[in-house]
């Protein structure tokens, strides 16, 4: 089976930006498109950024055992569909999952060979600055995300690989090193 990579860490830490830069550098990697019940943000497209599902659709897919992992996060449900993972790994394509902590723990149980990397902020304050600054979330959502972030940061010691996203270029370099080593 092809390699599975899990990138986790609190919301606002810059996982998305890091992954985009990593995928530019390592085009053989593919990002799994998650399912969510969250409303699309401006510019987000169904099937590209997420598979946007209603709560009912999501619950049906859970009942059908369609998810590798799923979690409730800041008032919405998120999950990795087995179909997203299996199609790629069956073709030998390494897959990257960008998921929150509860999902990362489920993947660790189910796929012990997956390589998980925790992305940490240079300081807890940096998260607030970024979450407020990107302007995509309401103040209630920012609060919910910061509350989750505390628990997520406490889980950092569970991860063999931790990349501190201080200078973006350095963080990409470090992440690419971990991924390349696992692929070779
Ligand atoms: P956002 O709403 O900002 O796109 O994502 C919120 C959080 O959900 C982020 O930490 C993101 O990594 C996580 N997330 C995105 N997709 C999934 C998924 O499929 N499973 C889990 N467990 N978390 C996800």
Short mmCIF file of C-alpha atoms and ligand atoms in Angstrom, two decimals:
data_model
loop_
_atom_site.label_atom_id
_atom_site.label_comp_id
_atom_site.label_asym_id
_atom_site.label_seq_id
_atom_site.Cartn_x
_atom_site.Cartn_y
_atom_site.Cartn_z
CA UNK A 1 0.00 0.00 0.00
CA UNK A 2 1.19 3.51 -0.81
CA UNK A 3 2.25 5.78 2.03
CA UNK A 4 -0.29 7.82 3.97
CA UNK A 5 0.78 11.11 5.57
CA UNK A 6 -1.20 12.89 8.25
CA UNK A 7 -0.68 16.58 8.83
CA UNK A 8 -2.30 17.79 12.02
CA UNK A 9 -2.11 20.77 14.35
CA UNK A 10 -4.40 23.55 15.56
CA UNK A 11 -6.53 25.64 13.24
CA UNK A 12 -4.65 28.78 12.22
CA UNK A 13 -1.22 27.16 12.39
CA UNK A 14 -0.82 27.32 8.62
CA UNK A 15 -1.32 23.65 7.69
CA UNK A 16 -3.07 24.57 4.46
CA UNK A 17 -0.34 26.91 3.23
CA UNK A 18 2.40 24.47 4.17
CA UNK A 19 0.65 21.64 2.35
CA UNK A 20 0.13 23.71 -0.80
CA UNK A 21 3.84 24.50 -0.87
CA UNK A 22 4.72 20.87 -0.18
CA UNK A 23 2.49 19.66 -3.03
CA UNK A 24 4.19 22.11 -5.42
CA UNK A 25 7.48 20.60 -4.42
CA UNK A 26 6.42 16.95 -4.37
CA UNK A 27 3.80 16.63 -7.13
CA UNK A 28 3.65 12.84 -6.73
CA UNK A 29 1.70 13.43 -3.49
CA UNK A 30 -2.07 13.91 -3.55
CA UNK A 31 -4.23 15.60 -0.97
CA UNK A 32 -7.34 13.74 0.15
CA UNK A 33 -10.53 15.83 -0.17
CA UNK A 34 -12.38 15.63 3.15
CA UNK A 35 -16.10 15.70 3.78
CA UNK A 36 -17.57 18.37 6.06
CA UNK A 37 -20.88 19.79 7.22
CA UNK A 38 -19.34 23.28 7.48
CA UNK A 39 -20.68 25.88 5.03
CA UNK A 40 -18.34 26.65 2.11
CA UNK A 41 -16.23 29.80 2.52
CA UNK A 42 -16.13 32.22 -0.41
CA UNK A 43 -14.16 30.61 -3.21
CA UNK A 44 -14.41 27.06 -1.85
CA UNK A 45 -15.74 24.53 -4.34
CA UNK A 46 -17.55 21.28 -3.69
CA UNK A 47 -15.38 18.28 -4.53
CA UNK A 48 -12.24 20.43 -4.72
CA UNK A 49 -11.75 21.94 -1.26
CA UNK A 50 -14.22 19.69 0.52
CA UNK A 51 -17.14 17.42 -0.19
CA UNK A 52 -19.79 19.62 1.41
CA UNK A 53 -22.48 17.45 3.01
CA UNK A 54 -25.58 18.18 5.07
CA UNK A 55 -25.67 16.79 8.63
CA UNK A 56 -28.09 14.12 7.36
CA UNK A 57 -25.83 13.10 4.47
CA UNK A 58 -22.83 12.98 6.79
CA UNK A 59 -24.70 10.82 9.34
CA UNK A 60 -25.79 8.46 6.54
CA UNK A 61 -22.19 8.02 5.38
CA UNK A 62 -21.13 7.34 8.99
CA UNK A 63 -23.85 4.69 9.26
CA UNK A 64 -22.59 3.14 6.01
CA UNK A 65 -19.08 2.99 7.55
CA UNK A 66 -17.76 5.12 4.68
CA UNK A 67 -15.19 7.01 6.78
CA UNK A 68 -11.62 6.14 7.74
CA UNK A 69 -11.96 8.71 10.51
CA UNK A 70 -14.37 11.45 11.43
CA UNK A 71 -14.70 14.06 14.16
CA UNK A 72 -16.82 16.92 15.45
CA UNK A 73 -14.78 20.11 15.43
CA UNK A 74 -15.91 23.65 16.37
CA UNK A 75 -19.56 22.76 15.78
CA UNK A 76 -19.15 20.92 12.47
CA UNK A 77 -18.36 17.38 11.36
CA UNK A 78 -15.30 16.52 9.30
CA UNK A 79 -14.14 13.19 7.94
CA UNK A 80 -11.89 11.30 5.54
CA UNK A 81 -13.82 9.10 3.14
CA UNK A 82 -12.43 5.62 2.59
CA UNK A 83 -13.01 6.12 -1.14
CA UNK A 84 -10.65 9.15 -1.16
CA UNK A 85 -7.87 7.13 0.41
CA UNK A 86 -8.37 3.76 -1.22
CA UNK A 87 -8.58 4.95 -4.82
CA UNK A 88 -5.19 6.67 -4.54
CA UNK A 89 -3.32 4.15 -2.44
CA UNK A 90 -4.54 1.31 -4.69
CA UNK A 91 -2.82 3.13 -7.58
CA UNK A 92 0.34 3.51 -5.51
CA UNK A 93 -0.15 7.26 -5.06
CA UNK A 94 0.98 8.60 -1.67
CA UNK A 95 -1.83 10.51 0.04
CA UNK A 96 -1.79 13.38 2.47
CA UNK A 97 -4.55 14.00 5.01
CA UNK A 98 -4.94 17.42 6.57
CA UNK A 99 -7.01 16.71 9.69
CA UNK A 100 -7.52 17.75 13.29
CA UNK A 101 -6.29 15.85 16.33
CA UNK A 102 -9.16 13.43 17.01
CA UNK A 103 -8.99 12.26 13.41
CA UNK A 104 -5.20 11.95 13.54
CA UNK A 105 -5.55 9.69 16.59
CA UNK A 106 -8.08 7.48 14.78
CA UNK A 107 -5.75 7.15 11.79
CA UNK A 108 -2.89 6.21 14.14
CA UNK A 109 -5.01 3.30 15.43
CA UNK A 110 -6.27 2.17 12.04
CA UNK A 111 -3.20 2.78 9.88
CA UNK A 112 -0.16 2.38 12.14
CA UNK A 113 2.20 2.79 9.16
CA UNK A 114 0.91 6.29 8.38
CA UNK A 115 3.45 9.05 8.99
CA UNK A 116 1.98 11.79 11.17
CA UNK A 117 3.42 15.28 11.50
CA UNK A 118 2.24 17.82 14.07
CA UNK A 119 2.51 21.44 12.93
CA UNK A 120 3.05 23.72 15.92
CA UNK A 121 2.85 27.52 16.12
CA UNK A 122 5.88 29.52 17.29
CA UNK A 123 3.66 30.72 20.18
CA UNK A 124 -0.01 30.31 21.21
CA UNK A 125 -0.55 34.00 20.43
CA UNK A 126 0.44 33.44 16.82
CA UNK A 127 -2.70 31.29 16.37
CA UNK A 128 -5.07 33.99 17.53
CA UNK A 129 -3.36 36.57 15.31
CA UNK A 130 -3.65 34.32 12.27
CA UNK A 131 -7.22 33.17 12.90
CA UNK A 132 -8.46 36.72 13.39
CA UNK A 133 -6.26 38.08 10.58
CA UNK A 134 -7.44 35.66 7.87
CA UNK A 135 -10.98 36.91 8.46
CA UNK A 136 -12.71 33.70 7.32
CA UNK A 137 -14.41 32.86 10.61
CA UNK A 138 -16.93 34.62 12.85
CA UNK A 139 -15.78 35.61 16.35
CA UNK A 140 -17.72 32.63 17.79
CA UNK A 141 -15.91 30.32 15.41
CA UNK A 142 -12.53 31.85 16.27
CA UNK A 143 -13.28 31.27 19.99
CA UNK A 144 -14.29 27.66 19.36
CA UNK A 145 -11.13 27.08 17.33
CA UNK A 146 -8.90 28.64 20.00
CA UNK A 147 -10.55 26.47 22.68
CA UNK A 148 -9.76 23.35 20.60
CA UNK A 149 -6.25 24.63 19.97
CA UNK A 150 -5.37 24.41 23.67
CA UNK A 151 -6.16 20.70 23.73
CA UNK A 152 -4.46 20.15 20.41
CA UNK A 153 -1.25 21.85 21.54
CA UNK A 154 -1.18 19.64 24.64
CA UNK A 155 -1.10 16.57 22.36
CA UNK A 156 2.14 17.57 20.66
CA UNK A 157 4.25 14.99 22.60
CA UNK A 158 2.20 12.18 21.00
CA UNK A 159 3.89 12.91 17.68
CA UNK A 160 7.33 11.74 16.62
CA UNK A 161 7.50 14.53 14.04
CA UNK A 162 6.83 18.12 15.09
CA UNK A 163 7.44 21.03 12.72
CA UNK A 164 7.28 24.55 14.17
CA UNK A 165 5.79 26.89 11.59
CA UNK A 166 7.81 29.99 12.38
CA UNK A 167 9.51 30.88 9.10
CA UNK A 168 7.38 29.34 6.36
CA UNK A 169 10.29 28.39 4.07
CA UNK A 170 12.10 26.59 6.89
CA UNK A 171 8.93 24.75 7.90
CA UNK A 172 8.30 23.57 4.30
CA UNK A 173 11.91 22.43 4.06
CA UNK A 174 11.61 20.42 7.25
CA UNK A 175 8.25 18.90 6.28
CA UNK A 176 9.55 17.98 2.82
CA UNK A 177 12.54 16.28 4.48
CA UNK A 178 10.25 14.11 6.62
CA UNK A 179 8.05 13.17 3.65
CA UNK A 180 10.95 12.47 1.29
CA UNK A 181 12.65 10.27 3.88
CA UNK A 182 9.44 8.23 4.33
CA UNK A 183 8.97 7.87 0.55
CA UNK A 184 12.51 6.72 -0.18
P1 LIG B 1 -11.57 24.30 8.35
O1 LIG B 1 -12.99 24.48 8.77
O2 LIG B 1 -10.68 25.45 8.82
O3 LIG B 1 -11.40 23.99 6.88
O4 LIG B 1 -11.02 23.01 9.13
C1 LIG B 1 -11.13 22.92 10.52
C2 LIG B 1 -10.28 21.78 11.05
O5 LIG B 1 -10.77 20.54 10.54
C3 LIG B 1 -8.81 21.88 10.58
O6 LIG B 1 -7.98 21.60 11.71
C4 LIG B 1 -8.71 20.80 9.54
O7 LIG B 1 -7.41 20.25 9.48
C5 LIG B 1 -9.69 19.78 10.07
N1 LIG B 1 -10.14 18.83 9.04
C6 LIG B 1 -10.30 19.04 7.71
N2 LIG B 1 -10.69 17.90 7.11
C7 LIG B 1 -10.77 16.96 8.07
C8 LIG B 1 -11.10 15.56 8.07
O8 LIG B 1 -11.37 14.94 7.06
N3 LIG B 1 -11.06 14.92 9.27
C9 LIG B 1 -10.75 15.56 10.44
N4 LIG B 1 -10.72 14.82 11.55
N5 LIG B 1 -10.41 16.86 10.47
C10 LIG B 1 -10.43 17.55 9.31
#
